[in-house]
Amino acid sequence: MASSEAEREAMTRALVLALNGPRGLNPQVGAVILSPAGEVIAEGWHRGSGTPHAEVDALSKLSPGQARGATAVVTLEPCNHTGRTGPCSQALIDAGVSRVIYALDDPGQASGGGAERMRAAGLDVESGEQQNAARALIADWLTVQRLGRPHVTVKWAQSLDGRAAASDGTSQWITGPAARADVHRRRAASDAIVVGTGTVLADDPSLTARDGDDLYEHQPIPVVLGSRPTPADAAVRRHPHEPLFYDTRDLAVVLDDLRERGVQRVFVEGGPTLASAFIAAGLADTVLAYLAPVLLGGARLALTDIGVDTIADARRLTIDEWLPLGDDLLAVARPSVLEERS
């Protein structure tokens, strides 16, 4: 049974509601309850660890029996386990809901399976409505659940002919102010920002997230990879957070340690060598390529060796968004192989 217009609109609303919840170790989830006539009778979202999940939050706003015969529209499959809260799938069954529509399957071994429980209880259950938008909403949480490591975004800025800098090494600024502001907003949405020692020594970046001349309230932890020492007066040492330094080329070890520290969202913008290393290792979950309408020529490419020797081995990407930013263009993409994990 295909989703109705009212159900599609409810999912759009649920995705907006989910944004009210905090970004952290739990996914942002939104829920809308529709009456049998298709009218919105309750809304809810998850407010953080230990609080009622979105479905239960919405149900709590209804009087006893009001949900009987209703449709629940949720951005993530209702959970099927008892943790700090009970299983949402059972809560929907007990409330008398007759139909459930959700966007994404819950990948958790313990929490998944809510759809099967609800179908066994006689509910009509549909999945996949606006799944791409729902996946983008909680991409970092999904990566942690499926792979046990932080979600990695690899960013670079390049000229139209694929160069990250001019022949003399200068690179400020390839892109314009709108693109640079977008980078800072994305930094502020990350838990850690990663560069190599080469970038620190060449550019002396502060690795802060700035809104004009002001710092965003949330600042990513600065992370520097490489064996060369970072100068005592480097700008990164004046960051609001104490920098983390890793003298290793093993990116998996770095990500494991960052995960242990509670990091879920890693933003990599440490130059061609580091960006290429993450891509070559298959550790890039999202790619942000800022394209500027300039030509530079020369040998300073935005990416170096990523382990592709023949066109058959090319690393294919799925474009999620083309975003104009002033005169520049941002390509938001993910490795096509990631679709197999969804």
mmCIF file with all atom_site columns, C-alpha atoms in Angstrom, residues 68 87-97 123:
data_model
loop_
_atom_site.group_PDB
_atom_site.id
_atom_site.type_symbol
_atom_site.label_atom_id
_atom_site.label_alt_id
_atom_site.label_comp_id
_atom_site.label_asym_id
_atom_site.label_entity_id
_atom_site.label_seq_id
_atom_site.pdbx_PDB_ins_code
_atom_site.Cartn_x
_atom_site.Cartn_y
_atom_site.Cartn_z
_atom_site.occupancy
_atom_site.B_iso_or_equiv
_atom_site.pdbx_formal_charge
_atom_site.auth_seq_id
_atom_site.auth_comp_id
_atom_site.auth_asym_id
_atom_site.auth_atom_id
_atom_site.pdbx_PDB_model_num
ATOM 1  C CA . ARG A 1 68  ? -6.884 3.443  18.276 1.00 0.00 ? 68  ARG A CA 1
ATOM 2  C CA . PRO A 1 87  ? 10.243 -0.836 23.140 1.00 0.00 ? 87  PRO A CA 1
ATOM 3  C CA . CYS A 1 88  ? 8.412  1.723  21.013 1.00 0.00 ? 88  CYS A CA 1
ATOM 4  C CA . SER A 1 89  ? 7.037  -0.987 18.755 1.00 0.00 ? 89  SER A CA 1
ATOM 5  C CA . GLN A 1 90  ? 5.150  -2.489 21.699 1.00 0.00 ? 90  GLN A CA 1
ATOM 6  C CA . ALA A 1 91  ? 3.970  0.952  22.827 1.00 0.00 ? 91  ALA A CA 1
ATOM 7  C CA . LEU A 1 92  ? 2.379  1.507  19.414 1.00 0.00 ? 92  LEU A CA 1
ATOM 8  C CA . ILE A 1 93  ? 0.764  -1.934 19.539 1.00 0.00 ? 93  ILE A CA 1
ATOM 9  C CA . ASP A 1 94  ? -0.604 -1.322 23.043 1.00 0.00 ? 94  ASP A CA 1
ATOM 10 C CA . ALA A 1 95  ? -1.969 2.085  22.010 1.00 0.00 ? 95  ALA A CA 1
ATOM 11 C CA . GLY A 1 96  ? -4.068 0.516  19.269 1.00 0.00 ? 96  GLY A CA 1
ATOM 12 C CA . VAL A 1 97  ? -2.264 2.065  16.305 1.00 0.00 ? 97  VAL A CA 1
ATOM 13 C CA . LEU A 1 123 ? -0.318 -3.792 12.196 1.00 0.00 ? 123 LEU A CA 1
#
